[in-house]
Every structure is written in C-alpha cells, then in structure tokens.
Amino acid sequence: MAKIKKTIKTIKVDADKCNGCRGCELVCSAFHSTPKYSTINPARSRIQIIRHPLKDIWLPVFAGEYTPAECMGRDKYVIDGKEYDECTFCRATCPSRDIFKEPDSGLPLKCDMCESDPPLEKPKCVEWCLNDVLTYEEREEEVEEGSEIELVEIGLQSMVDKYGLQNILDTVSRISQKSTVNQ
C-alpha cells in the first residue's frame, strides 16, 4: 500500500488545570445537535469530564473508537497521590459502560474534532475552555492509504452487535420497500 501524508489533529489535555466546569461538554453537545446549537445535552457530548469530586479529580476524556468487547484491564494507577482505574483513561465506547453512547439509540459517539463546512480554526471544546486545559495541535504524518475504518462501518457494526445481523437486514429491506412505494 502507498503511503500518503495526512494531517493528524490532536487535543492535548492538562488535567491539572481542569476545575470541572463542563463548558467543553455543553458546547460539544450544542455543536453536534441537529440543527446546530438547537439543544444542549451533555450525554451526547463527545468529551466527558470524568469526575471524582471527593478525590478532587476532574479529567477530560474524548470519545474514541467503538469496541464490541469489554477489556480485561482493571489496573490501578497512582498519579500525584491520586488513584485512577484504567477505565478512567479509556476513550472507547464499550459494553461495560454508558459513556460515549448516543442516549436514544445507543450508537457510539466519536470525537470528530468539530469537522464542519466551513472548517473551524480549532474544535469548540478547545475554543471555549476557560482554563486552557485543552490545547489543539496539528502535525503531518505518513500513513498507509485506506487504513482507517469508515464511520458508517463502525456504526453499522455497533447496530449488528446490539440488534443482530438478521434484524438489521430485515429492517433495511423494509425501509427500502417503503421508499420505493413512496417514490
């Protein structure tokens, strides 16, 4: 496979600066609502503040890839005297927790860096972060052409895992029959 140059976009997190204001969750859910900015529902946000107020832990975590299986890792980490479990840092949408799932459909959410037309200078969460917890960075990297899984494929796989392949095929058949009758 050929290698191509690709712009890699990342958001760097300085958790020590986070005070748990949740502004990033609010603006993310508003930006991704349909139509844009019509509703605010932090459960639909692609960034979540993992919160342990008694331990004074506020950790912004971004939605990553969907995984159909729960991991086996339950390690504990101590950082600056604070104890974290492995799930705290995990960005995956998985069966063991409800984080990063669309509340109505259960489909996985993934951070898309607020891709829009016209493109934004930086993601909304970075723009609205009051304490400079989030920093947007871009860099060029060589990657294998065609190495990314399409978002449609990820969503479809999630539906198959949840409802079963035959149920999905029956539903698609029923929808396609309705649309041909309506035309």
Tab-separated table of C-alpha atoms in Angstrom:
chain	number	residue	atom	x	y	z
A	1	MET	CA	0.000	0.000	0.000
A	2	ALA	CA	1.108	3.520	-0.753
A	3	LYS	CA	1.918	5.952	2.000
A	4	ILE	CA	0.284	9.346	1.996
A	5	LYS	CA	0.827	12.494	4.077
A	6	LYS	CA	-2.034	13.147	6.435
A	7	THR	CA	-2.719	15.922	8.909
A	8	ILE	CA	-3.131	14.414	12.375
A	9	LYS	CA	-5.270	16.506	14.703
A	10	THR	CA	-4.960	16.057	18.452
A	11	ILE	CA	-6.174	17.737	21.591
A	12	LYS	CA	-3.673	17.802	24.423
A	13	VAL	CA	-5.164	17.684	27.940
A	14	ASP	CA	-3.579	19.305	31.000
A	15	ALA	CA	-5.739	17.657	33.685
A	16	ASP	CA	-4.067	19.625	36.483
A	17	LYS	CA	-5.770	22.804	35.197
A	18	CYS	CA	-9.287	21.310	34.931
A	19	ASN	CA	-11.763	22.529	37.552
A	20	GLY	CA	-14.722	20.539	36.222
A	21	CYS	CA	-16.715	23.484	34.801
A	22	ARG	CA	-18.026	21.216	31.990
A	23	GLY	CA	-18.131	24.042	29.449
A	24	CYS	CA	-16.496	21.684	26.937
A	25	GLU	CA	-19.345	19.155	27.330
A	26	LEU	CA	-22.001	21.830	26.844
A	27	VAL	CA	-20.516	23.399	23.716
A	28	CYS	CA	-19.759	19.968	22.190
A	29	SER	CA	-23.330	18.740	22.636
A	30	ALA	CA	-24.723	22.041	21.285
A	31	PHE	CA	-22.411	21.994	18.238
A	32	HIS	CA	-23.364	18.393	17.394
A	33	SER	CA	-27.125	18.869	17.857
A	34	THR	CA	-29.382	18.967	14.816
A	35	PRO	CA	-29.777	21.746	13.853
A	36	LYS	CA	-26.519	23.104	15.282
A	37	TYR	CA	-26.856	24.794	18.694
A	38	SER	CA	-30.555	23.876	18.974
A	39	THR	CA	-30.215	21.762	22.154
A	40	ILE	CA	-27.735	21.079	24.937
A	41	ASN	CA	-27.495	17.542	26.290
A	42	PRO	CA	-24.103	16.633	27.814
A	43	ALA	CA	-24.952	12.922	27.413
A	44	ARG	CA	-24.496	13.490	23.659
A	45	SER	CA	-21.114	15.178	24.087
A	46	ARG	CA	-18.011	13.625	22.557
A	47	ILE	CA	-15.980	14.830	25.537
A	48	GLN	CA	-16.844	13.846	29.088
A	49	ILE	CA	-15.403	15.098	32.340
A	50	ILE	CA	-14.635	12.050	34.461
A	51	ARG	CA	-15.370	13.315	37.937
A	52	HIS	CA	-14.392	12.219	41.430
A	53	PRO	CA	-15.049	15.386	43.479
A	54	LEU	CA	-14.107	13.861	46.836
A	55	LYS	CA	-10.700	12.946	45.450
A	56	ASP	CA	-10.521	16.285	43.572
A	57	ILE	CA	-10.207	14.567	40.176
A	58	TRP	CA	-11.549	16.245	37.021
A	59	LEU	CA	-10.329	14.538	33.857
A	60	PRO	CA	-11.492	15.450	30.327
A	61	VAL	CA	-11.698	12.312	28.135
A	62	PHE	CA	-12.578	12.285	24.415
A	63	ALA	CA	-14.702	9.649	22.693
A	64	GLY	CA	-12.538	7.258	20.690
A	65	GLU	CA	-13.170	4.127	18.671
A	66	TYR	CA	-16.023	1.672	19.233
A	67	THR	CA	-15.072	-1.724	20.641
A	68	PRO	CA	-17.589	-4.591	20.775
A	69	ALA	CA	-15.922	-6.285	23.759
A	70	GLU	CA	-15.130	-5.219	27.278
A	71	CYS	CA	-11.419	-5.171	28.084
A	72	MET	CA	-9.870	-7.239	30.831
A	73	GLY	CA	-7.688	-4.447	32.208
A	74	ARG	CA	-8.628	-3.225	35.646
A	75	ASP	CA	-5.259	-1.896	36.709
A	76	LYS	CA	-4.949	0.988	39.160
A	77	TYR	CA	-2.656	3.971	38.640
A	78	VAL	CA	-1.447	6.455	41.256
A	79	ILE	CA	-0.554	9.867	39.833
A	80	ASP	CA	0.401	12.716	42.161
A	81	GLY	CA	-1.081	10.793	45.073
A	82	LYS	CA	-4.456	10.279	43.333
A	83	GLU	CA	-5.657	6.785	42.419
A	84	TYR	CA	-7.214	6.137	38.992
A	85	ASP	CA	-8.554	2.930	37.476
A	86	GLU	CA	-7.842	2.034	33.876
A	87	CYS	CA	-11.403	2.774	32.677
A	88	THR	CA	-10.953	6.414	33.719
A	89	PHE	CA	-8.488	6.980	30.872
A	90	CYS	CA	-10.244	4.796	28.292
A	91	ARG	CA	-11.681	6.570	25.259
A	92	ALA	CA	-13.503	3.550	23.820
A	93	THR	CA	-17.238	3.047	23.620
A	94	CYS	CA	-17.707	-0.426	25.088
A	95	PRO	CA	-20.438	-2.642	26.580
A	96	SER	CA	-19.268	-2.168	30.190
A	97	ARG	CA	-20.314	1.485	30.499
A	98	ASP	CA	-22.750	4.015	29.065
A	99	ILE	CA	-20.226	6.767	28.380
A	100	PHE	CA	-19.857	7.877	24.735
A	101	LYS	CA	-23.116	6.324	23.574
A	102	GLU	CA	-25.948	8.302	21.982
A	103	PRO	CA	-28.621	8.188	24.726
A	104	ASP	CA	-31.585	7.469	22.430
A	105	SER	CA	-30.110	4.933	20.003
A	106	GLY	CA	-27.157	3.552	21.985
A	107	LEU	CA	-24.915	4.092	18.932
A	108	PRO	CA	-21.287	5.008	19.641
A	109	LEU	CA	-20.109	8.605	19.627
A	110	LYS	CA	-16.623	9.606	18.492
A	111	CYS	CA	-14.803	12.914	18.658
A	112	ASP	CA	-14.589	14.341	15.122
A	113	MET	CA	-12.623	17.490	16.080
A	114	CYS	CA	-15.758	19.503	15.177
A	115	GLU	CA	-15.282	18.928	11.462
A	116	SER	CA	-17.640	21.243	9.632
A	117	ASP	CA	-18.087	23.222	6.464
A	118	PRO	CA	-16.527	25.755	6.548
A	119	PRO	CA	-13.773	24.239	8.725
A	120	LEU	CA	-13.262	25.673	12.191
A	121	GLU	CA	-9.909	27.034	13.318
A	122	LYS	CA	-9.998	24.643	16.301
A	123	PRO	CA	-12.568	22.356	17.976
A	124	LYS	CA	-15.281	24.074	20.010
A	125	CYS	CA	-14.194	22.487	23.313
A	126	VAL	CA	-10.701	23.989	22.911
A	127	GLU	CA	-12.126	27.375	21.908
A	128	TRP	CA	-14.446	27.501	24.944
A	129	CYS	CA	-12.112	26.039	27.596
A	130	LEU	CA	-11.685	28.804	30.173
A	131	ASN	CA	-8.610	27.408	31.951
A	132	ASP	CA	-6.505	26.370	28.924
A	133	VAL	CA	-6.895	22.698	29.855
A	134	LEU	CA	-7.341	21.755	26.193
A	135	THR	CA	-4.766	22.633	23.509
A	136	TYR	CA	-5.317	21.892	19.810
A	137	GLU	CA	-2.346	20.599	17.797
A	138	GLU	CA	-1.838	19.544	14.158
A	139	ARG	CA	1.083	17.586	12.709
A	140	GLU	CA	1.878	15.860	9.395
A	141	GLU	CA	2.383	12.078	9.361
A	142	GLU	CA	2.842	9.420	6.712
A	143	VAL	CA	0.116	6.753	6.935
A	144	GLU	CA	-0.957	3.751	4.905
A	145	GLU	CA	-3.587	4.725	2.353
A	146	GLY	CA	-7.030	3.328	3.228
A	147	SER	CA	-6.047	2.224	6.731
A	148	GLU	CA	-8.989	3.923	8.525
A	149	ILE	CA	-12.318	2.187	9.088
A	150	GLU	CA	-15.237	4.220	7.774
A	151	LEU	CA	-17.546	5.753	10.399
A	152	VAL	CA	-20.567	4.175	8.707
A	153	GLU	CA	-18.964	0.761	9.103
A	154	ILE	CA	-18.320	1.394	12.806
A	155	GLY	CA	-21.922	2.494	13.380
A	156	LEU	CA	-23.294	-0.440	11.413
A	157	GLN	CA	-21.109	-2.895	13.346
A	158	SER	CA	-22.429	-1.410	16.591
A	159	MET	CA	-26.020	-1.924	15.409
A	160	VAL	CA	-25.268	-5.515	14.366
A	161	ASP	CA	-23.712	-6.205	17.769
A	162	LYS	CA	-26.742	-4.750	19.536
A	163	TYR	CA	-29.649	-5.996	17.359
A	164	GLY	CA	-28.226	-8.884	15.308
A	165	LEU	CA	-27.409	-9.059	11.597
A	166	GLN	CA	-30.726	-10.591	10.501
A	167	ASN	CA	-32.752	-7.948	12.336
A	168	ILE	CA	-30.731	-5.186	10.622
A	169	LEU	CA	-31.129	-6.811	7.185
A	170	ASP	CA	-34.900	-7.176	7.696
A	171	THR	CA	-35.167	-3.518	8.735
A	172	VAL	CA	-33.132	-2.293	5.726
A	173	SER	CA	-35.326	-4.402	3.423
A	174	ARG	CA	-38.495	-2.971	4.976
A	175	ILE	CA	-37.196	0.620	4.689
A	176	SER	CA	-36.124	0.160	1.064
A	177	GLN	CA	-39.580	-1.239	0.185
A	178	LYS	CA	-41.243	1.799	1.814
A	179	SER	CA	-39.031	4.255	-0.050
A	180	THR	CA	-39.729	2.643	-3.452
A	181	VAL	CA	-43.507	2.751	-2.779
A	182	ASN	CA	-43.316	6.461	-1.800
A	183	GLN	CA	-41.441	7.472	-4.967
